Short mmCIF file of C-alpha atoms in Angstrom, two decimals:
data_model
loop_
_atom_site.label_atom_id
_atom_site.label_comp_id
_atom_site.label_asym_id
_atom_site.label_seq_id
_atom_site.Cartn_x
_atom_site.Cartn_y
_atom_site.Cartn_z
CA GLY A 1 -2.12 -7.16 -16.38
CA ASN A 2 0.00 -7.18 -13.25
CA SER A 3 -0.85 -9.29 -10.23
CA VAL A 4 0.65 -10.37 -6.91
CA THR A 5 -0.20 -13.57 -5.09
CA GLN A 6 0.61 -14.09 -1.44
CA MET A 7 0.29 -17.27 0.57
CA GLU A 8 -2.88 -17.63 2.60
CA GLY A 9 -2.84 -16.62 6.23
CA PRO A 10 -2.95 -15.97 9.07
CA VAL A 11 0.37 -17.22 10.33
CA THR A 12 1.11 -17.81 14.01
CA LEU A 13 4.66 -18.49 15.19
CA SER A 14 6.52 -18.74 18.45
CA GLU A 15 9.21 -16.19 19.23
CA GLU A 16 12.58 -17.02 17.63
CA ALA A 17 10.97 -19.21 14.95
CA PHE A 18 11.97 -18.98 11.29
CA LEU A 19 9.61 -17.06 9.03
CA THR A 20 8.88 -17.48 5.32
CA ILE A 21 6.07 -15.64 3.58
CA ASN A 22 5.67 -16.58 -0.07
CA CYS A 23 4.99 -14.04 -2.79
CA THR A 24 4.80 -14.56 -6.54
CA TYR A 25 4.01 -12.05 -9.22
CA THR A 26 2.91 -11.61 -12.81
CA ALA A 27 4.07 -8.54 -14.67
CA THR A 28 4.35 -7.42 -18.27
CA GLY A 29 7.42 -5.22 -17.81
CA TYR A 30 10.34 -5.01 -15.38
CA PRO A 31 8.78 -4.18 -12.04
CA SER A 32 10.30 -3.19 -8.76
CA LEU A 33 9.22 -5.36 -5.84
CA PHE A 34 8.42 -4.29 -2.31
CA TRP A 35 7.40 -5.63 1.05
CA TYR A 36 5.32 -3.28 3.16
CA VAL A 37 4.36 -3.81 6.80
CA GLN A 38 1.28 -2.48 8.57
CA TYR A 39 1.18 -2.39 12.37
CA PRO A 40 -2.23 -2.23 14.06
CA GLY A 41 -3.95 1.11 13.54
CA GLU A 42 -1.20 2.49 11.34
CA GLY A 43 -0.48 3.09 7.68
CA LEU A 44 1.85 1.01 5.54
CA GLN A 45 5.59 1.30 5.98
CA LEU A 46 8.21 0.16 3.53
CA LEU A 47 10.05 -2.87 4.89
CA LEU A 48 12.37 -3.60 1.97
CA LYS A 49 12.64 -3.35 -1.78
CA ALA A 50 14.43 -4.77 -4.83
CA THR A 51 14.53 -3.08 -8.19
CA LYS A 52 16.03 -5.71 -10.50
CA ALA A 53 16.55 -9.43 -10.84
CA ASP A 54 18.82 -11.07 -8.22
CA ASP A 55 18.73 -7.99 -5.99
CA LYS A 56 18.34 -8.79 -2.30
CA GLY A 57 16.46 -6.35 -0.12
CA SER A 58 17.03 -6.42 3.62
CA ASN A 59 15.93 -4.50 6.70
CA LYS A 60 15.43 -5.25 10.42
CA GLY A 61 16.54 -8.87 9.93
CA PHE A 62 14.08 -9.46 7.07
CA GLU A 63 15.32 -10.44 3.61
CA ALA A 64 13.82 -11.06 0.18
CA THR A 65 15.47 -11.85 -3.14
CA TYR A 66 14.06 -10.82 -6.54
CA ARG A 67 13.88 -14.09 -8.49
CA LYS A 68 12.95 -13.46 -12.08
CA GLU A 69 13.16 -17.12 -13.11
CA THR A 70 10.52 -18.12 -10.57
CA THR A 71 8.77 -14.69 -10.48
CA SER A 72 9.02 -14.72 -6.72
CA PHE A 73 9.95 -12.39 -3.86
CA HIS A 74 9.62 -14.47 -0.71
CA LEU A 75 10.10 -12.75 2.66
CA GLU A 76 12.27 -14.46 5.28
CA LYS A 77 13.47 -13.79 8.80
CA GLY A 78 15.66 -16.11 10.82
CA SER A 79 14.23 -15.36 14.26
CA VAL A 80 10.95 -13.52 14.69
CA GLN A 81 10.06 -11.36 17.67
CA VAL A 82 6.71 -10.48 19.24
CA SER A 83 7.18 -6.97 17.85
CA ASP A 84 7.09 -8.38 14.29
CA SER A 85 3.37 -9.10 14.69
CA ALA A 86 1.74 -7.15 11.86
CA VAL A 87 0.21 -7.46 8.40
CA TYR A 88 2.70 -7.94 5.56
CA PHE A 89 1.99 -6.93 1.97
CA CYS A 90 3.94 -7.87 -1.11
CA ALA A 91 3.66 -5.34 -3.93
CA LEU A 92 5.04 -4.54 -7.35
CA SER A 93 5.54 -1.19 -9.02
CA ASP A 94 5.37 -0.97 -12.77
CA PRO A 95 7.59 1.91 -13.95
CA GLY A 96 5.73 1.91 -17.24
CA ALA A 97 2.47 2.59 -15.41
CA ASN A 98 3.42 5.66 -13.35
CA SER A 99 4.63 3.54 -10.45
CA LYS A 100 1.16 2.38 -9.53
CA LEU A 101 1.43 -0.32 -6.90
CA THR A 102 -0.26 -3.68 -7.27
CA PHE A 103 -0.67 -5.34 -3.88
CA GLY A 104 -1.12 -8.87 -2.69
CA LYS A 105 -3.94 -9.49 -0.23
CA GLY A 106 -1.65 -9.28 2.77
CA ILE A 107 -0.96 -11.81 5.48
CA THR A 108 -1.33 -11.40 9.21
CA LEU A 109 1.59 -12.59 11.30
CA SER A 110 1.15 -13.19 15.03
CA VAL A 111 4.18 -14.04 17.14
CA ARG A 112 3.64 -15.60 20.56
CA PRO A 113 6.10 -15.08 23.42
CA ASN B 1 8.99 15.91 9.22
CA ALA B 2 5.28 15.30 8.63
CA GLY B 3 5.40 13.22 5.41
CA VAL B 4 1.87 12.36 4.23
CA THR B 5 -0.95 13.70 6.39
CA GLN B 6 -4.55 12.52 6.10
CA THR B 7 -7.61 14.03 7.73
CA PRO B 8 -9.93 13.07 9.27
CA LYS B 9 -8.79 9.83 10.94
CA PHE B 10 -12.33 8.58 11.44
CA ARG B 11 -15.70 9.53 10.01
CA ILE B 12 -19.21 8.16 10.00
CA LEU B 13 -21.49 9.20 7.14
CA LYS B 14 -25.10 8.57 6.31
CA ILE B 15 -26.04 7.11 2.94
CA GLY B 16 -26.23 9.86 0.33
CA GLN B 17 -24.04 12.35 2.19
CA SER B 18 -20.89 13.73 0.65
CA MET B 19 -17.47 14.41 2.08
CA THR B 20 -13.88 15.12 1.15
CA LEU B 21 -10.92 13.17 2.47
CA GLN B 22 -7.90 15.40 2.71
CA CYS B 23 -4.34 14.42 1.87
CA THR B 24 -1.29 16.64 1.92
CA GLN B 25 2.41 15.88 1.62
CA ASP B 26 5.41 18.09 2.39
CA MET B 27 8.05 16.17 0.42
CA ASN B 28 7.46 17.90 -2.94
CA HIS B 29 6.50 14.58 -4.51
CA ASN B 30 4.95 14.64 -7.96
CA TYR B 31 3.17 11.29 -7.75
CA MET B 32 0.21 10.86 -5.41
CA TYR B 33 -2.24 7.99 -4.99
CA TRP B 34 -5.47 7.06 -3.24
CA TYR B 35 -6.08 3.47 -2.16
CA ARG B 36 -8.85 1.73 -0.30
CA GLN B 37 -8.21 -1.21 1.98
CA ASP B 38 -10.92 -3.78 2.58
CA PRO B 39 -10.46 -6.77 4.93
CA GLY B 40 -8.61 -9.63 3.27
CA MET B 41 -8.43 -7.80 -0.06
CA GLY B 42 -5.19 -5.87 0.06
CA LEU B 43 -5.20 -2.32 -1.27
CA LYS B 44 -6.94 -1.21 -4.43
CA LEU B 45 -6.00 1.94 -6.35
CA ILE B 46 -8.81 4.48 -6.68
CA TYR B 47 -7.16 7.45 -8.41
CA TYR B 48 -3.67 8.76 -8.92
CA SER B 49 -1.88 11.89 -10.05
CA VAL B 50 1.51 12.42 -11.70
CA GLY B 51 1.61 16.14 -11.02
CA ALA B 52 -0.47 19.23 -10.39
CA GLY B 53 -3.38 19.39 -12.79
CA ILE B 54 -3.08 15.76 -13.91
CA THR B 55 -5.19 12.93 -12.53
CA ASP B 56 -6.23 9.50 -13.78
CA LYS B 57 -8.42 6.59 -12.76
CA GLY B 58 -7.15 3.54 -10.98
CA GLU B 59 -8.74 0.16 -10.55
CA VAL B 60 -11.85 1.19 -8.55
CA PRO B 61 -12.72 4.84 -9.37
CA ASN B 62 -16.53 4.63 -9.42
CA GLY B 63 -18.19 6.85 -6.83
CA TYR B 64 -15.11 9.01 -6.28
CA ASN B 65 -13.55 12.15 -7.68
CA VAL B 66 -10.19 13.83 -7.20
CA SER B 67 -8.44 17.06 -8.01
CA ARG B 68 -4.80 18.16 -7.87
CA SER B 69 -4.51 21.92 -7.92
CA THR B 70 -1.19 21.98 -6.06
CA THR B 71 1.76 19.62 -5.68
CA GLU B 72 1.06 19.23 -1.96
CA ASP B 73 -2.66 18.41 -1.88
CA PHE B 74 -4.68 15.57 -3.38
CA PRO B 75 -8.23 15.47 -1.93
CA LEU B 76 -10.62 12.58 -2.55
CA ARG B 77 -14.32 13.40 -2.90
CA LEU B 78 -17.26 11.11 -2.24
CA GLU B 79 -20.38 12.67 -3.72
CA LEU B 80 -23.15 10.23 -2.74
CA ALA B 81 -21.91 7.93 -0.01
CA ALA B 82 -22.93 4.28 -0.30
CA PRO B 83 -22.43 1.40 2.18
CA SER B 84 -20.00 -0.22 -0.30
CA GLN B 85 -17.63 2.70 0.30
CA THR B 86 -17.14 1.72 3.93
CA SER B 87 -13.40 1.12 4.03
CA VAL B 88 -10.05 2.42 5.18
CA TYR B 89 -8.59 4.95 2.76
CA PHE B 90 -4.87 5.55 2.34
CA CYS B 91 -3.10 8.34 0.53
CA ALA B 92 0.48 7.82 -0.68
CA SER B 93 3.16 9.72 -2.55
CA THR B 94 6.50 9.17 -4.23
CA ASP B 95 9.04 11.32 -6.03
CA SER B 96 9.81 9.09 -8.99
CA VAL B 97 9.17 5.76 -10.65
CA ASN B 98 10.63 2.68 -8.95
CA GLN B 99 10.87 4.48 -5.64
CA PRO B 100 8.81 3.41 -2.60
CA GLN B 101 5.57 5.14 -1.83
CA HIS B 102 5.12 6.93 1.49
CA PHE B 103 1.75 6.33 3.12
CA GLY B 104 -0.43 8.36 5.42
CA ASP B 105 -2.02 6.83 8.52
CA GLY B 106 -5.37 6.36 6.81
CA THR B 107 -8.97 7.49 7.18
CA ARG B 108 -11.44 4.96 8.53
CA LEU B 109 -14.81 5.68 6.92
CA SER B 110 -18.11 4.03 7.84
CA ILE B 111 -21.30 4.65 5.88
CA LEU B 112 -24.54 3.70 7.58
#
């Protein structure tokens, strides 16, 4: 079956630091990959997506590249801000399974001023 | 531009009580989903629907039921509440495969 593995958290960074959050996946088909973000007390919001190998998703300074050879979709940002403090979820969508999402466990990011 | 709306936002139930979590979307999406979120566990799929009149089980369906009589609404029913169902519940929808899901703000449910 499908699975998503995220690095263990939480992660605490100083403002303007470089961010990497690792995500690897196992899938039987050709999934789409997503990063969702959850701010305190809110639902999940799409941060970025990639639908095929070598695609790069980007939004709000965050980037992630769909690497089929390493089955990875690591999230990066060059300079984090306090407002980036949130929980980040990596997920895959299997088009052969009615787009059901398989989520990683999520990682909490805290950014200090 | 409401998107996905969930009600109620918070609820406390006693063991054995029943309740329905409401979810409605105004985007004419065919696909709808119910997830539960437990601390440190990510989100787990409870039930999903690919269109009105069609529902199917997800990863953790025990203790829940759903129906989909219209495209807009996808209620989740708890018949006999148990402490293990204490969680945050999210409803989501999408219009087609490979497209992102849109999430509601969640229902925080406590069973005591």
